[in-house]
Short mmCIF file of C-alpha atoms in Angstrom, two decimals:
data_model
loop_
_atom_site.label_atom_id
_atom_site.label_comp_id
_atom_site.label_asym_id
_atom_site.label_seq_id
_atom_site.Cartn_x
_atom_site.Cartn_y
_atom_site.Cartn_z
CA MET E 1375 134.51 92.93 128.82
CA THR E 1376 136.76 90.83 126.60
CA SER E 1377 136.73 90.63 122.82
CA MET E 1378 137.66 86.95 122.63
CA LYS E 1379 135.46 85.14 120.10
CA LEU E 1380 134.50 81.67 121.32
CA LEU E 1381 132.87 78.61 119.81
CA VAL E 1382 131.28 76.28 122.37
CA VAL E 1383 130.30 72.79 121.18
CA ASP E 1384 128.25 70.49 123.42
CA ASP E 1385 125.33 68.22 122.56
CA ASP E 1386 123.58 68.96 125.87
CA PRO E 1387 121.50 72.18 125.64
CA MET E 1388 121.51 72.60 129.45
CA ILE E 1389 125.30 72.52 129.51
CA ARG E 1390 125.47 75.02 126.64
CA GLU E 1391 123.20 77.35 128.58
CA LEU E 1392 125.21 76.89 131.75
CA LEU E 1393 128.43 77.75 129.91
CA LYS E 1394 126.72 80.81 128.44
CA GLU E 1395 125.70 82.04 131.91
CA ILE E 1396 129.22 81.53 133.28
CA LEU E 1397 131.08 83.02 130.32
CA VAL E 1398 128.79 86.04 129.86
CA ALA E 1399 128.95 86.80 133.59
CA HIS E 1400 132.75 86.92 133.28
CA GLY E 1401 132.76 89.33 130.35
CA TYR E 1402 132.83 86.93 127.41
CA GLN E 1403 130.04 88.10 125.11
CA ASP E 1404 131.06 86.96 121.64
CA ILE E 1405 130.07 83.30 121.85
CA THR E 1406 128.71 80.97 119.18
CA TYR E 1407 127.18 77.61 120.06
CA ALA E 1408 127.02 74.34 118.17
CA GLU E 1409 125.29 71.11 119.14
CA ASP E 1410 127.65 68.64 117.48
CA GLY E 1411 130.88 68.26 115.57
CA GLU E 1412 129.39 68.49 112.06
CA HIS E 1413 127.48 71.64 112.98
CA ALA E 1414 130.66 73.12 114.49
CA LEU E 1415 132.72 72.46 111.35
CA LYS E 1416 130.08 74.17 109.21
CA ILE E 1417 130.12 77.22 111.47
CA ILE E 1418 133.93 77.31 111.48
CA SER E 1419 134.14 77.11 107.70
CA ARG E 1420 131.62 79.86 107.03
CA GLU E 1421 132.78 82.31 109.73
CA ALA E 1422 134.42 85.37 108.20
CA THR E 1423 136.18 86.45 111.41
CA PRO E 1424 138.09 83.51 112.88
CA PHE E 1425 137.40 82.22 116.37
CA ASP E 1426 139.94 82.93 119.14
CA CYS E 1427 139.13 79.92 121.30
CA PHE E 1428 137.20 76.66 121.15
CA MET E 1429 135.48 74.65 123.86
CA PHE E 1430 134.66 71.11 122.71
CA ASP E 1431 132.75 68.49 124.69
CA ILE E 1432 134.56 65.18 124.30
CA GLN E 1433 131.66 62.75 124.39
CA MET E 1434 129.18 63.68 121.70
CA PRO E 1435 127.20 61.43 119.36
CA ASN E 1436 128.57 60.85 115.84
CA MET E 1437 131.75 62.96 115.74
CA ASP E 1438 133.27 63.24 119.22
CA GLY E 1439 135.16 66.28 120.46
CA ILE E 1440 138.55 64.65 119.92
CA GLU E 1441 137.87 64.09 116.22
CA LEU E 1442 136.47 67.62 115.98
CA CYS E 1443 139.67 68.95 117.53
CA ARG E 1444 141.81 66.94 115.11
CA ARG E 1445 139.86 68.25 112.11
CA THR E 1446 139.97 71.82 113.37
CA ARG E 1447 143.75 71.62 113.70
CA LEU E 1448 143.98 70.69 110.01
CA LEU E 1449 142.62 74.13 109.12
CA ALA E 1450 145.48 76.53 108.46
CA HIS E 1451 143.96 79.30 110.52
CA TYR E 1452 143.50 77.22 113.63
CA ILE E 1453 146.87 75.51 114.07
CA GLU E 1454 147.59 77.39 117.31
CA THR E 1455 144.11 78.49 118.46
CA PRO E 1456 143.43 77.35 122.04
CA VAL E 1457 141.11 74.33 122.29
CA ILE E 1458 139.70 73.54 125.74
CA MET E 1459 138.20 70.06 125.98
CA ILE E 1460 135.18 69.45 128.22
CA THR E 1461 134.21 66.09 129.62
CA ALA E 1462 132.63 64.36 132.57
CA MET E 1463 135.33 61.73 132.39
CA ASN E 1464 138.74 61.86 133.99
CA GLU E 1465 140.08 58.80 132.26
CA ARG E 1466 143.65 58.79 131.08
CA ASP E 1467 142.79 57.54 127.62
CA TYR E 1468 140.59 60.56 126.99
CA ILE E 1469 143.21 62.98 128.23
CA ASP E 1470 145.99 61.45 126.16
CA ARG E 1471 143.88 61.32 123.02
CA ALA E 1472 142.62 64.88 123.46
CA PHE E 1473 146.11 66.36 123.85
CA ASN E 1474 147.39 64.19 121.02
CA ALA E 1475 144.63 65.55 118.78
CA GLY E 1476 145.85 69.08 119.49
CA ALA E 1477 143.87 70.14 122.58
CA THR E 1478 145.41 72.96 124.59
CA ASP E 1479 143.67 72.38 127.88
CA TYR E 1480 141.02 70.37 129.63
CA VAL E 1481 138.13 70.99 132.07
CA THR E 1482 135.83 68.46 133.69
CA LYS E 1483 132.12 68.43 134.38
CA PRO E 1484 130.66 69.16 136.91
CA PHE E 1485 132.11 72.62 136.44
CA ASP E 1486 133.97 74.53 139.06
CA VAL E 1487 133.29 78.10 137.92
CA THR E 1488 136.61 79.49 139.18
CA GLU E 1489 138.60 76.71 137.54
CA LEU E 1490 136.67 77.02 134.28
CA ILE E 1491 137.20 80.76 134.06
CA SER E 1492 140.89 80.48 134.88
CA ARG E 1493 141.24 78.03 131.96
CA VAL E 1494 139.40 80.38 129.60
CA ARG E 1495 141.51 83.35 130.75
CA LEU E 1496 144.68 81.34 130.17
CA ALA E 1497 143.45 80.57 126.64
CA ASP E 1498 142.68 84.27 126.15
CA ARG E 1499 146.24 85.17 127.18
CA LEU E 1500 147.75 82.47 124.97
CA GLN E 1501 145.79 83.64 121.96
CA SER E 1502 146.79 87.28 122.56
CA GLU E 1503 150.45 86.27 122.74
CA THR E 1504 150.16 84.22 119.56
CA ARG E 1505 148.52 87.10 117.73
CA LEU E 1506 151.16 89.54 118.93
CA ARG E 1507 153.93 87.23 117.74
CA GLN E 1508 152.26 86.81 114.35
CA ASP E 1509 151.80 90.59 114.02
CA VAL E 1510 155.47 91.22 114.75
CA LEU E 1511 156.53 88.60 112.20
CA ALA E 1512 154.19 89.98 109.57
CA ALA E 1513 155.25 93.58 110.19
CA ASN E 1514 158.94 92.96 109.89
CA THR E 1515 160.12 90.35 107.46
CA ALA E 1516 163.69 90.85 108.67
CA GLN E 1517 162.56 89.31 111.95
CA SER E 1518 160.70 86.49 110.28
CA LYS E 1519 163.74 84.25 110.60
CA LEU E 1520 163.41 82.37 113.84
CA ARG E 1521 166.02 82.98 116.48
CA TYR E 1522 167.93 79.94 117.72
CA SER E 1523 166.36 80.46 121.13
CA ASP E 1524 162.79 80.44 119.73
CA PRO E 1525 160.59 77.41 120.37
CA VAL E 1526 159.20 75.70 117.29
CA ILE E 1527 155.80 74.00 117.28
CA VAL E 1528 156.35 70.63 115.64
CA LYS E 1529 153.35 69.55 113.61
CA ASP E 1530 152.26 66.06 112.63
CA VAL E 1531 154.58 64.21 114.99
CA ASN E 1532 152.69 62.10 117.49
CA GLY E 1533 153.01 63.48 121.03
CA PHE E 1534 154.69 66.77 120.03
CA VAL E 1535 152.89 69.84 121.35
CA SER E 1536 153.79 73.37 122.45
CA GLN E 1537 155.45 73.83 125.85
CA THR E 1538 152.24 75.34 127.27
CA VAL E 1539 150.18 72.35 126.17
CA LEU E 1540 152.82 70.00 127.53
CA GLU E 1541 152.58 71.75 130.91
CA ASN E 1542 148.76 71.60 130.87
CA PHE E 1543 148.88 67.91 130.01
CA THR E 1544 151.39 67.28 132.80
CA LYS E 1545 149.28 69.15 135.34
CA THR E 1546 146.11 67.26 134.38
CA SER E 1547 147.86 63.90 134.40
CA LEU E 1548 149.37 64.60 137.82
CA GLN E 1549 146.01 65.64 139.24
CA ASN E 1550 144.50 62.42 137.92
CA ARG E 1551 147.56 60.39 139.00
CA THR E 1552 147.54 58.67 135.65
CA PHE E 1553 151.09 57.28 135.63
CA PRO E 1554 154.48 57.63 137.38
CA MET E 1555 155.81 60.64 135.58
CA THR E 1556 159.28 61.84 134.80
CA ALA E 1557 160.67 64.74 132.76
CA PHE E 1558 164.01 65.03 131.01
CA GLY E 1559 165.60 67.17 128.36
CA ILE E 1560 167.51 66.31 125.20
CA LYS E 1561 169.95 68.73 123.62
CA VAL E 1562 171.17 68.48 120.05
CA ARG E 1563 173.98 71.06 119.86
CA GLU E 1564 174.39 70.92 116.11
CA LEU E 1565 171.01 72.57 115.64
CA GLU E 1566 172.85 75.86 116.28
CA VAL E 1567 175.07 75.28 113.23
CA ILE E 1568 172.05 74.34 111.18
CA HIS E 1569 170.17 77.41 112.38
CA ALA E 1570 173.08 79.60 111.33
CA GLY E 1571 173.66 77.99 107.93
CA ALA E 1572 170.37 76.60 106.69
CA ARG E 1573 167.26 78.23 105.25
CA PRO E 1574 164.55 78.81 107.88
CA ASP E 1575 162.30 76.13 106.40
CA GLU E 1576 165.15 73.63 106.27
CA TYR E 1577 165.96 74.37 109.94
CA LYS E 1578 162.33 73.56 110.84
CA TYR E 1579 162.42 70.36 108.77
CA VAL E 1580 165.49 69.15 110.65
CA ILE E 1581 163.81 69.89 114.00
CA ALA E 1582 160.75 67.93 112.81
CA ASP E 1583 162.99 65.02 111.71
CA ILE E 1584 164.69 64.91 115.10
CA ALA E 1585 161.29 65.22 116.80
CA GLN E 1586 160.14 62.16 114.85
CA VAL E 1587 163.19 60.21 116.05
CA VAL E 1588 162.56 61.25 119.67
CA ALA E 1589 158.84 60.35 119.42
CA GLU E 1590 159.61 56.93 117.92
CA THR E 1591 162.30 56.20 120.50
CA LEU E 1592 159.87 57.01 123.31
CA VAL E 1593 156.94 55.11 121.83
CA GLY E 1594 154.97 53.20 124.49
CA THR E 1595 155.95 55.61 127.29
CA GLN E 1596 152.89 57.91 126.95
CA ALA E 1597 155.36 60.66 126.08
CA PHE E 1598 154.48 64.27 125.42
CA MET E 1599 157.26 66.40 124.01
CA ALA E 1600 158.04 69.94 122.91
CA TYR E 1601 160.88 71.72 121.14
CA ILE E 1602 161.71 74.68 123.36
CA GLY E 1603 164.54 76.41 121.47
CA ASN E 1604 168.34 76.46 121.83
CA GLY E 1605 168.57 72.91 120.47
CA ARG E 1606 166.51 71.54 123.38
CA PHE E 1607 163.62 69.10 123.52
CA ILE E 1608 161.66 68.47 126.71
CA CYS E 1609 159.92 65.14 127.27
CA VAL E 1610 157.40 64.08 129.92
CA CYS E 1611 156.57 60.39 130.06
CA ASP E 1612 155.88 57.26 132.11
CA ARG E 1613 159.17 56.54 133.87
CA SER E 1614 158.30 52.88 134.43
CA ARG E 1615 158.32 52.28 130.66
CA LEU E 1616 161.38 54.28 129.79
CA LEU E 1617 164.61 52.74 128.48
CA SER E 1618 167.70 53.10 130.69
CA GLU E 1619 169.72 56.28 130.07
CA ASP E 1620 172.47 54.39 128.25
CA GLU E 1621 170.02 52.53 126.03
CA LEU E 1622 168.14 55.73 125.25
CA GLN E 1623 171.33 57.65 124.47
CA SER E 1624 172.60 54.92 122.18
CA GLU E 1625 169.25 54.49 120.40
CA LEU E 1626 168.84 58.23 119.80
CA LEU E 1627 172.42 58.71 118.66
CA GLY E 1628 172.20 55.84 116.18
CA VAL E 1629 168.95 56.89 114.55
CA ILE E 1630 169.56 60.63 114.57
CA ASN E 1631 172.74 60.09 112.53
CA ASP E 1632 170.99 57.91 109.98
CA ASP E 1633 170.36 59.98 106.82
CA GLU E 1634 167.13 58.10 106.29
CA TYR E 1635 165.70 59.79 109.36
CA VAL E 1636 167.44 63.15 109.74
CA TRP E 1637 168.83 65.04 106.81
CA CYS E 1638 169.80 68.66 106.22
CA GLU E 1639 170.18 69.77 102.62
CA ASP E 1640 171.99 73.01 103.46
CA VAL E 1641 174.49 72.06 106.17
CA GLU E 1642 176.42 68.84 106.38
CA THR E 1643 176.85 67.69 109.96
CA SER E 1644 176.69 64.72 112.27
CA PHE E 1645 174.70 64.99 115.48
CA SER E 1646 175.46 64.58 119.16
CA VAL E 1647 172.90 63.97 121.88
CA VAL E 1648 173.06 65.31 125.44
CA LEU E 1649 170.54 63.72 127.77
CA GLY E 1650 169.50 65.62 130.87
CA PRO E 1651 168.86 63.85 134.17
CA ARG E 1652 165.40 62.43 134.79
CA VAL E 1653 163.38 64.53 137.21
CA SER E 1654 160.22 63.33 138.91
CA PRO E 1655 157.54 65.44 140.59
CA GLY E 1656 158.52 66.27 144.17
CA LEU E 1657 156.31 65.09 146.99
CA LEU E 1658 156.65 68.50 148.62
CA GLU E 1659 155.65 70.46 145.53
CA ARG E 1660 151.89 70.40 145.97
CA GLY E 1661 150.36 73.40 144.26
CA GLU E 1662 153.46 73.72 142.08
CA GLU E 1663 153.16 70.29 140.55
CA ILE E 1664 154.75 71.04 137.22
CA LYS E 1665 157.90 72.58 138.70
CA PHE E 1666 159.74 69.35 137.90
CA VAL E 1667 159.47 70.12 134.19
CA ALA E 1668 161.29 73.43 134.72
CA ARG E 1669 163.89 71.62 136.87
CA ALA E 1670 164.45 69.09 134.06
CA ILE E 1671 165.17 71.97 131.65
CA GLU E 1672 167.54 73.66 134.14
CA ASP E 1673 169.35 70.37 134.75
CA LEU E 1674 169.74 69.79 131.00
CA ASP E 1675 171.32 73.24 130.65
CA VAL E 1676 173.76 72.47 133.46
CA VAL E 1677 174.77 69.09 131.97
CA ALA E 1678 175.05 70.54 128.45
CA ALA E 1679 177.36 73.25 129.80
CA GLY E 1680 179.61 70.54 131.27
CA GLY E 1681 178.47 71.04 134.85
CA GLU E 1682 177.21 68.57 137.40
CA VAL E 1683 173.66 68.53 138.63
CA ARG E 1684 173.27 68.97 142.36
CA GLN E 1685 171.33 65.94 143.60
CA GLY E 1686 168.44 66.81 145.91
CA LYS E 1687 168.26 64.93 149.16
CA SER E 1688 165.49 62.41 149.58
CA ILE E 1689 162.91 63.14 152.27
CA GLY E 1690 164.44 60.35 154.38
CA LYS E 1691 167.90 61.91 154.14
CA LYS E 1692 166.51 65.34 154.94
CA ILE E 1693 164.83 64.02 158.08
CA MET E 1694 167.96 62.10 159.10
CA SER E 1695 170.15 65.17 158.58
CA VAL E 1696 167.90 67.11 160.97
CA PHE E 1697 168.34 64.40 163.62
CA ALA E 1698 172.08 64.18 162.97
CA ALA E 1699 172.40 67.93 163.55
CA MET F 806 132.23 101.50 138.79
CA GLU F 807 134.13 98.33 138.00
CA GLN F 808 133.08 96.90 141.38
CA ILE F 809 129.42 97.63 140.54
CA ASP F 810 129.86 95.86 137.20
CA GLN F 811 131.39 92.85 138.91
CA ASP F 812 128.59 92.76 141.50
CA ASP F 813 125.99 93.00 138.73
CA ARG F 814 127.60 90.15 136.85
CA LYS F 815 127.82 88.01 139.97
CA ALA F 816 124.13 88.64 140.70
CA GLN F 817 123.31 87.89 137.07
CA LEU F 818 125.26 84.61 137.23
CA LEU F 819 123.57 83.56 140.48
CA SER F 820 120.11 84.27 139.09
CA GLY F 821 120.95 82.47 135.83
CA MET F 822 122.26 79.45 137.72
CA GLU F 823 119.14 79.41 139.90
CA ARG F 824 116.94 79.48 136.80
CA LEU F 825 118.89 76.60 135.24
CA LYS F 826 118.76 74.66 138.48
CA GLU F 827 114.96 74.94 138.51
CA ARG F 828 114.81 73.73 134.93
CA PHE F 829 117.12 70.87 135.77
CA VAL F 830 114.87 69.80 138.66
CA GLN F 831 111.90 69.88 136.30
CA THR F 832 113.70 67.44 133.98
CA LEU F 833 114.39 64.95 136.77
CA PRO F 834 111.01 63.12 136.55
CA GLU F 835 111.73 62.57 132.84
CA HIS F 836 115.07 61.03 133.77
CA VAL F 837 113.36 58.76 136.30
CA SER F 838 110.83 57.66 133.72
CA ALA F 839 113.52 57.00 131.11
CA PHE F 840 115.57 54.97 133.61
CA ASP F 841 112.46 52.98 134.57
CA ASP F 842 111.74 52.09 130.93
CA LEU F 843 115.34 51.03 130.37
CA TRP F 844 115.30 49.00 133.56
CA ASP F 845 112.40 46.96 132.15
CA CYS F 846 114.43 46.33 128.99
CA LEU F 847 117.39 45.00 130.99
CA ALA F 848 115.42 41.86 131.80
CA GLU F 849 114.87 41.09 128.10
CA PRO F 850 117.99 39.26 126.86
CA THR F 851 117.57 40.61 123.33
CA GLN F 852 117.39 44.18 124.61
CA THR F 853 119.93 44.11 127.43
CA ALA F 854 122.90 45.37 125.42
CA ALA F 855 120.97 48.26 123.88
CA ALA F 856 119.46 49.16 127.25
CA VAL F 857 122.89 49.19 128.95
CA SER F 858 124.22 51.47 126.22
CA GLU F 859 121.27 53.89 126.63
CA ILE F 860 121.64 53.80 130.43
CA SER F 861 125.29 54.74 130.00
CA LYS F 862 124.37 57.75 127.82
CA LEU F 863 121.61 58.91 130.15
CA ALA F 864 123.83 58.52 133.23
CA HIS F 865 126.65 60.38 131.47
CA LYS F 866 124.37 63.33 130.77
CA LEU F 867 123.03 63.34 134.32
CA HIS F 868 126.54 63.09 135.75
CA GLY F 869 127.63 66.20 133.86
CA GLN F 870 124.53 68.21 134.66
CA ALA F 871 123.73 67.29 138.26
CA GLY F 872 127.02 68.30 139.87
CA SER F 873 127.08 71.56 137.92
CA PHE F 874 123.56 72.47 139.09
CA GLY F 875 124.21 71.81 142.76
CA PHE F 876 123.31 68.14 143.13
CA PRO F 877 126.67 66.47 143.70
CA ARG F 878 125.22 63.26 145.18
CA ILE F 879 123.03 62.66 142.11
CA GLY F 880 126.07 63.42 139.95
CA ALA F 881 128.26 60.96 141.88
CA LEU F 882 125.64 58.18 141.73
CA ALA F 883 125.08 58.80 138.01
CA ALA F 884 128.86 58.52 137.52
CA GLN F 885 128.81 55.11 139.24
CA VAL F 886 125.93 53.95 137.03
CA GLU F 887 127.81 55.15 133.96
CA LYS F 888 130.99 53.38 135.07
CA GLU F 889 129.21 50.07 135.69
CA ALA F 890 127.36 50.38 132.35
CA HIS F 891 130.75 50.80 130.66
CA VAL F 892 132.04 47.67 132.39
CA LEU F 893 129.04 45.72 131.09
CA MET F 894 129.42 47.17 127.60
CA ARG F 895 132.98 45.84 127.46
CA ALA F 896 132.01 42.39 128.84
CA GLU F 897 131.57 39.47 126.50
CA GLY F 898 128.66 37.01 126.51
CA ASP F 899 125.73 37.22 128.93
CA VAL F 900 126.11 40.08 131.37
CA GLU F 901 125.15 40.21 135.02
CA THR F 902 123.16 43.40 135.63
CA ASP F 903 122.58 43.07 139.41
CA LEU F 904 125.13 45.71 140.40
CA LEU F 905 123.92 48.08 137.69
CA GLU F 906 120.35 47.70 138.94
CA GLU F 907 121.44 48.30 142.54
CA LEU F 908 123.23 51.49 141.52
CA MET F 909 120.26 52.62 139.44
CA ALA F 910 117.97 52.05 142.42
CA ALA F 911 120.21 54.22 144.60
CA LEU F 912 120.29 56.92 141.93
CA LEU F 913 116.52 56.92 141.47
CA ASP F 914 115.98 57.08 145.25
CA GLU F 915 118.31 60.07 145.45
CA ILE F 916 116.52 61.81 142.57
CA GLU F 917 113.13 61.24 144.20
CA ASP F 918 114.36 62.60 147.54
CA ASN F 919 115.65 65.73 145.81
CA VAL F 920 112.51 66.27 143.73
CA GLN F 921 110.39 66.02 146.89
CA ALA F 922 112.68 68.41 148.77
CA GLU F 923 112.66 71.10 146.04
#
């Protein structure tokens, strides 16, 4: 039995009943149901004990699930609450819009019970971790200052999500083969100086300013991005629409050093930009599809430390090396 | 004890799914009737656009339900109807509904076969 409190929103009563059967059979008992977005918002606003997880159907009459998700995210209590989107459609536009509106994950109808429950359990785990982190921060104000290594969730910048959401988006997009994907990291070393010398809020503002620059530089590439701590941003986007490395470096460096875009009241500094190598999903990584995102982060760390990234051999070279031996 | 709980829940889920499946099958004649009515409207130029939009909604609902209740072929055909309806909804001017009607015919045949078999 789990104590997670869920709100399920779907205009189809048969689907609501089906979800109830599946969720209750897997130990989720505290479930509220709504038949549309307006009804859901009323329930959310009047509920004394907040929900731990939402499941929103995307295609509903009047207010669709994406708009409902966007409005839910505006509520202070639900900035980080997991939102699982449900739809019969696998279209890229829906996926992009849902994640952009703040969705955490995505399941498709017809339901695969195992897949559905694994998504709900992941949301359960995420919510428990979030609550634990909030409890620690509330209990000890001395720890309320973020560490330099802590990730920061950037709000209100198009395409910026948490690392978990970025990984879910990447996985879904890969499964649906929506576009040729690449991942790369960006490191801004001076964030360490700002972290050390600026007020916590100011540190977050600077990260948000830099995030805005990154998002605007990558506009048109379907990019999803996250700030993952230690001055690092990770980006996943359509490699066919990406600027060359030199162009990207020069564009970022120029804008990031423009006071109009990035400004720190507490610490005066100019910024440098380290770009990590671009890493694409490996053909031999089936089942571990999002490993390339982790490799992009590792490669960024190597480059930022002044090292050289070991280039993997292509499949052709690997086969040839076997023959040569 | 935990194993017994899990077995109970699994049995409960299976019986719940079976109950929902029966209810779903009972709704299928209503779907057929609704599709038939909309089909008649397709031939009326003033009603074609509205009919295509309703067909899309109905097919969308059926697509989501059918696969989940153990009728993947109905779900797949409903998805094709929905997709074609979307193509027509985006088209400008007079639309050609032949393919949509062909797909609807295949869907309705499949529904009838399943209703008779159940």
